[in-house]
Amino acid sequence: MRAQDKIGRHSQRIKLAAYSSMARAVGQRRAWSRALMLKLKLSDKRKNRYRWLAARKMKQQKTLRRGCGRILATKRNRSEKGSPSRSCSGVDELRRLVPGGEAMDLGVLLEETAHFVRCLETQVRVMSIIADCFP
Amino acid sequence: MELPARSNEIALEYFQFHDEIRRLMAPPTENASSFTALLELPHSSAVELLHLPEPFKYSAVASSGSLKPYFQHLGAGGMCFSANSAPVERASTFAVETDASSHKVKDEPQAETTESDSNPIISLSQPLLSDFDKEDKGQMPGKRKDREKKAKGSAKKSKNQSSGDAEELPYVHVRARRGEATDRHSLAERARREKINARMKLLRELVPGCNKISGTALVLDEIINHVQTLQRQVELLSMRLAAETPRMDVNLDSIFTTESASLVDQSFSNMVYPLPCSDPQPNIPRQYQQYPWHLNPLQHPMWVREELKNNPITSKNSHMSDDSPANPAAMHSRAMEKDRAMKIE
């Protein structure tokens, strides 16, 4: 069980590293990369203070980390996943997926989505190549 | 060849060497360059000769007494100044003619080999090039709202025209089709809708399997599905990497604060999987930053290899993204610092 937790924590770190390096590679050129870097920086600062203490307290309890579709696990996101009834247009869903999408126009959102999708594809390709390196 | 008739002396001397001047002027380019080479005119004086108005040239040439000894090379003792200035003048007229005739930046080899000849040509053609640039910008469909707002005033004139966009102006002309409303609001909405449709078209090409689906909502769902799939793949790959790479509990601070070899050995012994290190590494911080380029990952300990996985990501992203790649060295060092900060938790 401890090895499982370790792997979980390790994979979380790798995931964060992957996203942060992806955002850094794009730099300040795109709105989504700026929003993502800001989010990671804020969460890092907050995390170091409160979360670490909270995790110590909650060592006994098993906290389930969020899986697919979310970059950072927060309570808010967990509650929203359960409700299937959303507004008809999937634009809101897209806003949640793309970092920084809430404050964008639809036109800008679509452009950022396209760039984000391409970067994600690249990221997946790179990580699969790296994973193939190991036996 | 025009000569000012004022200076009679020069005119007399000109007629003396008329034949030789004719020979010189026949292929003006070659001989003029060799002429100036013979004269060894410095470039500055050549430029002055070119840019000075014609009557003054003779006085300027006359004042430069250093030219006299060079005239003797031509086998004509006491050759006149006009003969000297004739090819120069020819060059200037030639340059002016080429300015007028051609719009190219580089023309056929000028009379003087100096760059001053090409400068007047460049200065003339540059305003032409800038005009071309302006035209290109005007032709590009600028999707900015300020331009659209400006275009509304001018679009009202082209209300009922179904064809012929005026593309010379820097405005975006919104075409008002037949039977459609022409208020400002509907124009703006139409422009916005067209913009969104163009972006949706791009997304359709990007996401596989969207071309068959008709309708915006379903395509959007498909896009969302694709993004979620990609994020899930990243998660899975990160799990796989986490499982495959052994986790090191290394106190990195102790390695980087002191560079002594003994501490390095101690930290290596703390590792979960101690590997045989080929060389002791006294210069660890430096190598830590430079290693992606010249260190073989197989030879180096695992904590180095663990960092290595992030660097191909950054470098690959910089190559594959359509924007110009950022400085990879700076990126790598930043990414590594970030990872180090995360692992110290």
CSV table of C-alpha atoms in Angstrom, one decimal:
chain,number,residue,atom,x,y,z
A,1,MET,CA,0.0,0.0,0.0
A,2,ARG,CA,2.8,2.4,0.8
A,3,ALA,CA,4.4,1.7,-2.5
A,4,GLN,CA,1.1,2.4,-4.2
A,5,ASP,CA,0.8,5.8,-2.4
A,6,LYS,CA,4.4,6.5,-3.4
A,7,ILE,CA,3.7,5.8,-7.0
A,8,GLY,CA,0.6,8.0,-6.8
A,9,ARG,CA,2.5,10.9,-5.4
A,10,HIS,CA,5.3,10.3,-7.8
A,11,SER,CA,3.0,10.3,-10.8
A,12,GLN,CA,1.3,13.5,-9.5
A,13,ARG,CA,4.6,15.2,-9.4
A,14,ILE,CA,5.5,13.9,-12.9
A,15,LYS,CA,2.2,15.2,-14.2
A,16,LEU,CA,2.7,18.6,-12.7
A,17,ALA,CA,6.3,18.7,-14.1
A,18,ALA,CA,5.0,17.8,-17.5
A,19,TYR,CA,2.3,20.5,-17.5
A,20,SER,CA,4.7,23.1,-16.1
A,21,SER,CA,7.3,22.3,-18.7
A,22,MET,CA,4.7,22.4,-21.4
A,23,ALA,CA,3.6,25.8,-20.3
A,24,ARG,CA,7.1,27.1,-20.0
A,25,ALA,CA,8.0,25.9,-23.5
A,26,VAL,CA,5.2,28.1,-24.8
A,27,GLY,CA,6.1,30.9,-22.6
A,28,GLN,CA,4.1,34.1,-22.4
A,29,ARG,CA,2.9,33.8,-26.0
A,30,ARG,CA,-0.4,32.2,-25.3
A,31,ALA,CA,-3.1,33.1,-22.8
A,32,TRP,CA,-3.5,29.5,-21.7
A,33,SER,CA,0.1,29.1,-20.9
A,34,ARG,CA,0.2,32.3,-18.9
A,35,ALA,CA,-2.9,31.2,-17.0
A,36,LEU,CA,-1.4,27.7,-16.4
A,37,MET,CA,1.9,29.1,-15.1
A,38,LEU,CA,0.1,31.4,-12.8
A,39,LYS,CA,-2.1,28.7,-11.5
A,40,LEU,CA,0.8,26.4,-10.8
A,41,LYS,CA,2.8,29.1,-9.1
A,42,LEU,CA,-0.1,30.0,-6.9
A,43,SER,CA,-0.9,26.5,-6.0
A,44,ASP,CA,2.7,25.8,-5.3
A,45,LYS,CA,2.9,28.7,-2.8
A,46,ARG,CA,-0.4,27.8,-1.2
A,47,LYS,CA,0.5,24.1,-1.3
A,48,ASN,CA,3.7,24.5,0.6
A,49,ARG,CA,2.1,26.2,3.4
A,50,TYR,CA,-1.4,24.8,4.1
A,51,ARG,CA,-1.6,21.7,2.1
A,52,TRP,CA,1.5,20.2,3.6
A,53,LEU,CA,0.2,20.7,7.1
A,54,ALA,CA,-3.2,19.4,6.0
A,55,ALA,CA,-1.7,16.4,4.4
A,56,ARG,CA,0.1,15.6,7.6
A,57,LYS,CA,-3.1,15.7,9.5
A,58,MET,CA,-4.9,13.7,7.0
A,59,LYS,CA,-2.3,11.1,6.8
A,60,GLN,CA,-4.6,8.5,8.2
A,61,GLN,CA,-7.5,9.3,5.8
A,62,LYS,CA,-7.1,8.3,2.3
A,63,THR,CA,-7.6,11.3,0.0
A,64,LEU,CA,-8.5,10.3,-3.5
A,65,ARG,CA,-6.7,12.4,-6.0
A,66,ARG,CA,-8.7,13.5,-9.0
A,67,GLY,CA,-8.1,11.7,-12.3
A,68,CYS,CA,-8.7,12.6,-15.8
A,69,GLY,CA,-9.8,16.0,-17.0
A,70,ARG,CA,-8.4,18.0,-14.1
A,71,ILE,CA,-4.9,19.4,-13.7
A,72,LEU,CA,-5.1,20.3,-10.0
A,73,ALA,CA,-7.3,18.5,-7.6
A,74,THR,CA,-9.6,20.8,-5.6
A,75,LYS,CA,-12.8,20.2,-3.7
A,76,ARG,CA,-14.7,22.3,-6.0
A,77,ASN,CA,-13.9,20.3,-9.0
A,78,ARG,CA,-14.8,17.0,-7.3
A,79,SER,CA,-18.3,18.2,-6.5
A,80,GLU,CA,-18.9,19.5,-10.0
A,81,LYS,CA,-18.1,16.3,-11.7
A,82,GLY,CA,-21.1,14.5,-10.3
A,83,SER,CA,-23.7,16.8,-11.8
A,84,PRO,CA,-24.5,15.7,-15.4
A,85,SER,CA,-27.0,18.4,-16.0
A,86,ARG,CA,-25.1,21.2,-17.6
A,87,SER,CA,-26.1,23.9,-20.0
A,88,CYS,CA,-26.6,22.6,-23.5
A,89,SER,CA,-23.6,24.2,-25.1
A,90,GLY,CA,-20.4,22.5,-24.3
A,91,VAL,CA,-18.7,25.9,-24.2
A,92,ASP,CA,-18.7,26.0,-20.4
A,93,GLU,CA,-17.1,22.6,-20.3
A,94,LEU,CA,-14.5,23.7,-22.7
A,95,ARG,CA,-13.9,26.8,-20.6
A,96,ARG,CA,-13.2,24.6,-17.6
A,97,LEU,CA,-10.8,22.4,-19.6
A,98,VAL,CA,-8.6,25.0,-21.1
A,99,PRO,CA,-6.6,26.9,-18.5
A,100,GLY,CA,-7.7,30.5,-18.2
A,101,GLY,CA,-10.8,29.7,-20.3
A,102,GLU,CA,-13.3,31.3,-18.1
A,103,ALA,CA,-12.3,34.9,-18.9
A,104,MET,CA,-12.0,34.5,-22.6
A,105,ASP,CA,-14.3,35.4,-25.5
A,106,LEU,CA,-15.6,32.5,-27.6
A,107,GLY,CA,-13.3,33.4,-30.5
A,108,VAL,CA,-10.2,33.6,-28.3
A,109,LEU,CA,-11.3,30.5,-26.5
A,110,LEU,CA,-11.4,28.5,-29.7
A,111,GLU,CA,-8.0,29.7,-30.8
A,112,GLU,CA,-6.5,28.9,-27.5
A,113,THR,CA,-8.2,25.5,-27.6
A,114,ALA,CA,-6.6,24.7,-30.9
A,115,HIS,CA,-3.1,25.6,-29.7
A,116,PHE,CA,-3.7,23.7,-26.4
A,117,VAL,CA,-4.8,20.6,-28.3
A,118,ARG,CA,-1.7,20.7,-30.4
A,119,CYS,CA,0.6,21.1,-27.4
A,120,LEU,CA,-1.1,18.3,-25.6
A,121,GLU,CA,-0.6,16.0,-28.5
A,122,THR,CA,3.0,16.9,-28.6
A,123,GLN,CA,3.3,16.3,-24.9
A,124,VAL,CA,1.7,12.9,-25.2
A,125,ARG,CA,4.1,12.0,-28.0
A,126,VAL,CA,7.1,13.1,-26.1
A,127,MET,CA,6.1,11.3,-22.9
A,128,SER,CA,5.4,8.1,-24.8
A,129,ILE,CA,8.9,8.3,-26.3
A,130,ILE,CA,10.4,8.8,-22.9
A,131,ALA,CA,8.4,5.9,-21.5
A,132,ASP,CA,9.6,3.7,-24.3
A,133,CYS,CA,13.2,4.4,-23.3
A,134,PHE,CA,12.8,2.5,-20.1
A,135,PRO,CA,12.8,-1.3,-20.2
B,1,MET,CA,28.2,64.7,-72.0
B,2,GLU,CA,27.4,68.1,-70.9
B,3,LEU,CA,30.0,70.5,-69.6
B,4,PRO,CA,29.4,73.8,-68.1
B,5,ALA,CA,30.6,76.4,-70.6
B,6,ARG,CA,31.7,78.8,-67.9
B,7,SER,CA,35.2,77.5,-67.3
B,8,ASN,CA,37.0,77.9,-70.6
B,9,GLU,CA,40.2,76.5,-69.5
B,10,ILE,CA,38.6,73.2,-68.7
B,11,ALA,CA,36.7,73.2,-71.9
B,12,LEU,CA,39.9,73.6,-73.8
B,13,GLU,CA,41.6,70.9,-72.0
B,14,TYR,CA,38.5,68.7,-72.5
B,15,PHE,CA,38.8,69.0,-76.2
B,16,GLN,CA,42.4,68.0,-76.1
B,17,PHE,CA,41.7,64.7,-74.6
B,18,HIS,CA,38.4,64.1,-76.3
B,19,ASP,CA,39.3,60.9,-77.9
B,20,GLU,CA,40.6,59.4,-74.8
B,21,ILE,CA,37.5,60.4,-72.9
B,22,ARG,CA,35.4,58.8,-75.5
B,23,ARG,CA,37.2,55.6,-75.1
B,24,LEU,CA,36.8,55.8,-71.4
B,25,MET,CA,33.2,56.6,-71.6
B,26,ALA,CA,32.2,53.8,-74.0
B,27,PRO,CA,32.0,51.1,-71.4
B,28,PRO,CA,31.5,53.4,-68.5
B,29,THR,CA,31.1,50.8,-65.8
B,30,GLU,CA,34.3,48.9,-66.3
B,31,ASN,CA,36.6,51.7,-67.1
B,32,ALA,CA,35.2,54.0,-64.5
B,33,SER,CA,35.9,51.4,-61.9
B,34,SER,CA,39.4,50.9,-63.1
B,35,PHE,CA,39.7,54.6,-63.5
B,36,THR,CA,39.0,55.2,-59.9
B,37,ALA,CA,41.1,52.3,-59.0
B,38,LEU,CA,44.0,54.0,-60.8
B,39,LEU,CA,43.2,57.2,-59.2
B,40,GLU,CA,42.8,55.5,-55.9
B,41,LEU,CA,40.1,57.8,-54.9
B,42,PRO,CA,39.1,57.3,-51.4
B,43,HIS,CA,35.4,56.4,-51.0
B,44,SER,CA,34.5,59.6,-49.3
B,45,SER,CA,35.8,61.8,-52.0
B,46,ALA,CA,34.1,59.6,-54.6
B,47,VAL,CA,30.9,60.1,-52.8
B,48,GLU,CA,31.4,63.8,-52.6
B,49,LEU,CA,32.0,63.8,-56.3
B,50,LEU,CA,28.8,61.9,-56.9
B,51,HIS,CA,26.7,64.0,-54.7
B,52,LEU,CA,28.0,67.4,-55.4
B,53,PRO,CA,26.2,69.3,-58.1
B,54,GLU,CA,28.1,69.2,-61.4
B,55,PRO,CA,29.6,72.7,-61.6
B,56,PHE,CA,31.1,72.3,-58.2
B,57,LYS,CA,32.8,69.0,-59.0
B,58,TYR,CA,35.5,70.6,-61.0
B,59,SER,CA,36.4,73.0,-58.2
B,60,ALA,CA,36.4,70.2,-55.8
B,61,VAL,CA,38.6,68.1,-58.0
B,62,ALA,CA,40.8,71.1,-58.7
B,63,SER,CA,41.3,71.7,-55.0
B,64,SER,CA,42.5,68.2,-54.4
B,65,GLY,CA,46.0,68.5,-55.5
B,66,SER,CA,46.8,64.9,-54.7
B,67,LEU,CA,45.1,63.8,-57.8
B,68,LYS,CA,47.7,65.3,-60.1
B,69,PRO,CA,50.3,62.7,-59.7
B,70,TYR,CA,47.8,60.0,-60.6
B,71,PHE,CA,47.0,61.7,-63.9
B,72,GLN,CA,50.4,60.8,-65.1
B,73,HIS,CA,49.6,57.2,-65.0
B,74,LEU,CA,47.3,57.7,-67.9
B,75,GLY,CA,50.3,58.8,-70.0
B,76,ALA,CA,48.9,62.3,-70.4
B,77,GLY,CA,50.9,64.8,-68.5
B,78,GLY,CA,48.8,67.5,-66.8
B,79,MET,CA,45.6,65.8,-67.7
B,80,CYS,CA,42.7,68.0,-67.1
B,81,PHE,CA,40.4,67.7,-64.2
B,82,SER,CA,37.4,67.3,-66.5
B,83,ALA,CA,38.8,64.0,-67.7
B,84,ASN,CA,39.0,62.9,-64.2
B,85,SER,CA,35.6,64.0,-63.4
B,86,ALA,CA,34.0,62.9,-66.7
B,87,PRO,CA,33.7,59.2,-65.8
B,88,VAL,CA,32.6,60.3,-62.3
B,89,GLU,CA,30.0,62.5,-63.7
B,90,ARG,CA,29.0,59.7,-66.1
B,91,ALA,CA,28.6,57.5,-63.1
B,92,SER,CA,26.4,59.9,-61.4
B,93,THR,CA,24.2,60.3,-64.5
B,94,PHE,CA,24.2,56.6,-64.9
B,95,ALA,CA,23.1,56.2,-61.3
B,96,VAL,CA,20.3,58.7,-61.7
B,97,GLU,CA,19.1,56.9,-64.8
B,98,THR,CA,19.0,53.6,-63.1
B,99,ASP,CA,17.1,55.1,-60.3
B,100,ALA,CA,14.5,56.3,-62.6
B,101,SER,CA,14.2,53.1,-64.7
B,102,SER,CA,14.4,50.3,-62.2
B,103,HIS,CA,12.8,49.7,-58.9
B,104,LYS,CA,15.2,47.0,-57.8
B,105,VAL,CA,17.3,47.3,-54.8
B,106,LYS,CA,20.4,45.9,-56.5
B,107,ASP,CA,21.0,47.0,-60.0
B,108,GLU,CA,23.8,46.1,-62.5
B,109,PRO,CA,27.2,46.9,-61.2
B,110,GLN,CA,27.5,50.5,-60.7
B,111,ALA,CA,30.1,52.9,-62.1
B,112,GLU,CA,31.9,53.1,-58.8
B,113,THR,CA,32.4,50.0,-56.8
B,114,THR,CA,31.6,52.0,-53.8
B,115,GLU,CA,28.4,51.3,-52.0
B,116,SER,CA,27.4,54.9,-52.4
B,117,ASP,CA,26.0,54.1,-55.8
B,118,SER,CA,23.6,51.6,-54.5
B,119,ASN,CA,22.5,53.9,-51.7
B,120,PRO,CA,20.5,56.3,-53.8
B,121,ILE,CA,18.9,53.4,-55.4
B,122,ILE,CA,18.0,51.8,-52.1
B,123,SER,CA,16.7,55.0,-50.7
B,124,LEU,CA,14.4,55.3,-53.7
B,125,SER,CA,13.2,51.8,-53.7
B,126,GLN,CA,12.6,51.7,-49.9
B,127,PRO,CA,9.5,53.9,-50.0
B,128,LEU,CA,8.2,51.6,-52.8
B,129,LEU,CA,8.7,48.6,-50.6
B,130,SER,CA,7.0,50.3,-47.7
B,131,ASP,CA,4.1,50.9,-50.0
B,132,PHE,CA,3.9,47.3,-50.8
B,133,ASP,CA,3.9,46.5,-47.1
B,134,LYS,CA,1.0,48.8,-46.5
B,135,GLU,CA,-0.9,47.2,-49.2
B,136,ASP,CA,-0.3,43.8,-47.8
B,137,LYS,CA,-1.5,44.8,-44.4
B,138,GLY,CA,-4.6,46.3,-45.9
B,139,GLN,CA,-5.3,43.2,-47.8
B,140,MET,CA,-5.0,40.9,-44.7
B,141,PRO,CA,-8.4,40.5,-43.1
B,142,GLY,CA,-7.8,42.2,-39.8
B,143,LYS,CA,-10.1,40.7,-37.3
B,144,ARG,CA,-9.7,43.4,-34.7
B,145,LYS,CA,-12.8,45.1,-33.5
B,146,ASP,CA,-11.4,48.6,-33.8
B,147,ARG,CA,-10.8,48.1,-37.5
B,148,GLU,CA,-14.3,46.7,-37.8
B,149,LYS,CA,-15.8,49.7,-36.1
B,150,LYS,CA,-13.9,52.0,-38.4
B,151,ALA,CA,-15.1,49.9,-41.3
B,152,LYS,CA,-18.7,50.4,-40.3
B,153,GLY,CA,-18.6,54.0,-41.4
B,154,SER,CA,-17.1,53.0,-44.7
B,155,ALA,CA,-19.1,49.8,-45.0
B,156,LYS,CA,-22.3,51.8,-45.2
B,157,LYS,CA,-21.1,53.2,-48.5
B,158,SER,CA,-20.6,49.7,-49.8
B,159,LYS,CA,-23.9,48.5,-48.4
B,160,ASN,CA,-25.6,47.2,-51.4
B,161,GLN,CA,-22.6,46.1,-53.3
B,162,SER,CA,-22.2,42.3,-53.5
B,163,SER,CA,-18.8,42.3,-54.9
B,164,GLY,CA,-15.6,44.4,-55.1
B,165,ASP,CA,-13.9,45.0,-51.8
B,166,ALA,CA,-11.8,48.1,-51.7
B,167,GLU,CA,-8.6,46.6,-50.5
B,168,GLU,CA,-6.3,49.6,-50.6
B,169,LEU,CA,-7.6,51.2,-47.5
B,170,PRO,CA,-6.4,49.8,-44.1
B,171,TYR,CA,-10.0,49.1,-43.0
B,172,VAL,CA,-11.7,45.8,-43.0
B,173,HIS,CA,-14.7,46.0,-45.3
B,174,VAL,CA,-17.5,43.9,-44.1
B,175,ARG,CA,-19.4,42.7,-47.1
B,176,ALA,CA,-23.1,43.2,-46.7
B,177,ARG,CA,-24.9,40.6,-48.6
B,178,ARG,CA,-28.2,41.0,-50.4
B,179,GLY,CA,-31.3,40.9,-48.1
B,180,GLU,CA,-29.4,41.2,-44.8
B,181,ALA,CA,-29.6,43.8,-42.2
B,182,THR,CA,-27.1,46.5,-42.3
B,183,ASP,CA,-27.1,48.0,-38.8
B,184,ARG,CA,-24.0,48.3,-36.9
B,185,HIS,CA,-24.9,45.6,-34.5
B,186,SER,CA,-25.8,43.0,-37.0
B,187,LEU,CA,-22.6,43.8,-38.9
B,188,ALA,CA,-20.6,43.3,-35.8
B,189,GLU,CA,-22.4,40.1,-35.0
B,190,ARG,CA,-21.9,38.8,-38.5
B,191,ALA,CA,-18.2,39.5,-38.3
B,192,ARG,CA,-18.0,37.8,-34.9
B,193,ARG,CA,-19.9,34.8,-36.3
B,194,GLU,CA,-17.6,34.5,-39.2
B,195,LYS,CA,-14.6,34.7,-36.9
B,196,ILE,CA,-16.0,31.9,-34.8
B,197,ASN,CA,-16.8,29.8,-37.8
B,198,ALA,CA,-13.2,30.2,-39.1
B,199,ARG,CA,-11.8,29.0,-35.7
B,200,MET,CA,-14.3,26.1,-35.6
B,201,LYS,CA,-13.1,25.1,-39.0
B,202,LEU,CA,-9.5,25.0,-37.8
B,203,LEU,CA,-10.5,22.9,-34.8
B,204,ARG,CA,-12.4,20.5,-37.0
B,205,GLU,CA,-9.2,19.9,-39.0
B,206,LEU,CA,-7.3,19.4,-35.8
B,207,VAL,CA,-9.5,17.0,-34.0
B,208,PRO,CA,-9.8,13.7,-35.8
B,209,GLY,CA,-13.2,12.6,-36.9
B,210,CYS,CA,-15.0,16.0,-36.8
B,211,ASN,CA,-15.3,16.5,-40.5
B,212,LYS,CA,-18.2,14.1,-40.8
B,213,ILE,CA,-20.1,15.6,-38.0
B,214,SER,CA,-22.3,18.6,-38.9
B,215,GLY,CA,-23.4,21.0,-36.3
B,216,THR,CA,-21.5,23.1,-33.9
B,217,ALA,CA,-22.7,21.6,-30.7
B,218,LEU,CA,-21.7,18.0,-31.6
B,219,VAL,CA,-18.3,19.2,-32.8
B,220,LEU,CA,-17.8,21.0,-29.6
B,221,ASP,CA,-18.6,17.8,-27.7
B,222,GLU,CA,-16.1,16.0,-29.8
B,223,ILE,CA,-13.4,18.6,-29.1
B,224,ILE,CA,-14.1,18.3,-25.4
B,225,ASN,CA,-13.9,14.6,-25.6
B,226,HIS,CA,-10.6,14.8,-27.4
B,227,VAL,CA,-9.1,17.2,-24.8
B,228,GLN,CA,-10.2,15.0,-22.0
B,229,THR,CA,-8.7,12.0,-23.8
B,230,LEU,CA,-5.4,13.7,-24.1
B,231,GLN,CA,-5.3,14.8,-20.5
B,232,ARG,CA,-6.1,11.2,-19.5
B,233,GLN,CA,-3.3,10.0,-21.7
B,234,VAL,CA,-0.9,12.4,-20.0
B,235,GLU,CA,-2.0,11.1,-16.6
B,236,LEU,CA,-1.6,7.5,-17.7
B,237,LEU,CA,1.9,8.1,-19.0
B,238,SER,CA,2.9,9.9,-15.9
B,239,MET,CA,1.7,6.8,-13.9
B,240,ARG,CA,3.7,4.6,-16.2
B,241,LEU,CA,6.8,6.7,-15.8
B,242,ALA,CA,6.3,6.9,-12.0
B,243,ALA,CA,6.2,3.1,-11.9
B,244,GLU,CA,9.2,2.6,-14.1
B,245,THR,CA,11.6,5.1,-12.7
B,246,PRO,CA,12.8,4.3,-9.3
B,247,ARG,CA,12.0,7.0,-6.8
B,248,MET,CA,15.0,8.6,-5.2
B,249,ASP,CA,14.8,10.1,-1.7
B,250,VAL,CA,17.8,12.3,-2.1
B,251,ASN,CA,18.5,15.3,0.0
B,252,LEU,CA,19.4,17.6,-2.9
B,253,ASP,CA,20.3,20.5,-0.7
B,254,SER,CA,23.2,18.6,0.8
B,255,ILE,CA,24.6,17.9,-2.6
B,256,PHE,CA,24.3,21.4,-4.0
B,257,THR,CA,25.4,23.5,-1.0
B,258,THR,CA,28.7,21.8,-0.7
B,259,GLU,CA,30.7,20.5,-3.6
B,260,SER,CA,33.0,18.3,-1.7
B,261,ALA,CA,33.4,14.8,-3.0
B,262,SER,CA,32.9,13.2,0.4
B,263,LEU,CA,29.4,14.5,0.7
B,264,VAL,CA,28.6,13.3,-2.7
B,265,ASP,CA,29.6,9.9,-1.8
B,266,GLN,CA,27.5,10.0,1.3
B,267,SER,CA,24.4,11.1,-0.6
B,268,PHE,CA,25.0,8.4,-3.2
B,269,SER,CA,25.0,5.8,-0.5
B,270,ASN,CA,21.7,7.1,0.7
B,271,MET,CA,20.1,6.3,-2.6
B,272,VAL,CA,17.6,3.5,-2.9
B,273,TYR,CA,19.4,2.0,-5.9
B,274,PRO,CA,23.0,2.8,-5.6
B,275,LEU,CA,24.7,2.7,-9.0
B,276,PRO,CA,28.3,2.5,-9.7
B,277,CYS,CA,29.4,6.0,-10.5
B,278,SER,CA,32.2,6.1,-13.0
B,279,ASP,CA,33.6,9.5,-12.1
B,280,PRO,CA,33.4,11.5,-9.0
B,281,GLN,CA,31.6,14.7,-9.7
B,282,PRO,CA,33.0,17.7,-8.0
B,283,ASN,CA,31.4,20.2,-10.3
B,284,ILE,CA,27.8,19.1,-9.8
B,285,PRO,CA,25.9,22.3,-10.2
B,286,ARG,CA,27.5,23.1,-13.5
B,287,GLN,CA,27.0,19.7,-14.9
B,288,TYR,CA,23.5,19.7,-13.6
B,289,GLN,CA,22.7,22.6,-15.9
B,290,GLN,CA,24.7,21.4,-18.9
B,291,TYR,CA,24.1,17.8,-18.8
B,292,PRO,CA,21.4,17.3,-21.5
B,293,TRP,CA,23.8,18.2,-24.1
B,294,HIS,CA,26.9,16.1,-23.6
B,295,LEU,CA,26.3,13.5,-20.9
B,296,ASN,CA,25.4,10.0,-21.7
B,297,PRO,CA,22.3,9.3,-19.6
B,298,LEU,CA,23.1,5.6,-19.3
B,299,GLN,CA,26.4,6.3,-17.5
B,300,HIS,CA,25.0,8.7,-14.9
B,301,PRO,CA,23.3,8.0,-11.7
B,302,MET,CA,19.5,7.8,-11.5
B,303,TRP,CA,18.8,11.2,-10.0
B,304,VAL,CA,20.3,12.7,-13.1
B,305,ARG,CA,18.2,10.4,-15.3
B,306,GLU,CA,15.1,11.4,-13.5
B,307,GLU,CA,15.6,15.0,-14.4
B,308,LEU,CA,16.4,14.1,-17.9
B,309,LYS,CA,12.9,13.1,-18.6
B,310,ASN,CA,11.7,16.7,-18.4
B,311,ASN,CA,14.2,18.2,-20.7
B,312,PRO,CA,13.2,16.3,-23.9
B,313,ILE,CA,9.7,17.6,-23.1
B,314,THR,CA,10.8,21.1,-23.1
B,315,SER,CA,13.1,20.8,-26.0
B,316,LYS,CA,10.5,18.9,-28.1
B,317,ASN,CA,7.8,21.3,-27.3
B,318,SER,CA,10.0,24.2,-28.3
B,319,HIS,CA,10.7,22.5,-31.6
B,320,MET,CA,7.2,21.3,-32.4
B,321,SER,CA,5.1,24.3,-31.4
B,322,ASP,CA,4.4,26.5,-34.2
B,323,ASP,CA,5.7,29.6,-32.5
B,324,SER,CA,9.4,30.4,-32.5
B,325,PRO,CA,11.2,28.3,-29.9
B,326,ALA,CA,12.3,29.9,-26.7
B,327,ASN,CA,15.8,29.7,-25.5
B,328,PRO,CA,16.2,26.1,-24.6
B,329,ALA,CA,19.0,26.5,-22.1
B,330,ALA,CA,17.1,29.1,-20.1
B,331,MET,CA,14.0,26.9,-20.3
B,332,HIS,CA,15.9,23.8,-19.1
B,333,SER,CA,17.5,25.5,-16.2
B,334,ARG,CA,14.1,27.0,-15.1
B,335,ALA,CA,12.3,23.7,-15.5
B,336,MET,CA,15.0,21.9,-13.5
B,337,GLU,CA,14.8,24.5,-10.7
B,338,LYS,CA,11.1,24.1,-10.7
B,339,ASP,CA,11.4,20.3,-10.4
B,340,ARG,CA,14.0,20.6,-7.7
B,341,ALA,CA,11.7,22.9,-5.8
B,342,MET,CA,8.9,20.5,-6.1
B,343,LYS,CA,10.9,17.5,-5.0
B,344,ILE,CA,12.2,19.2,-1.9
B,345,GLU,CA,8.7,19.2,-0.4
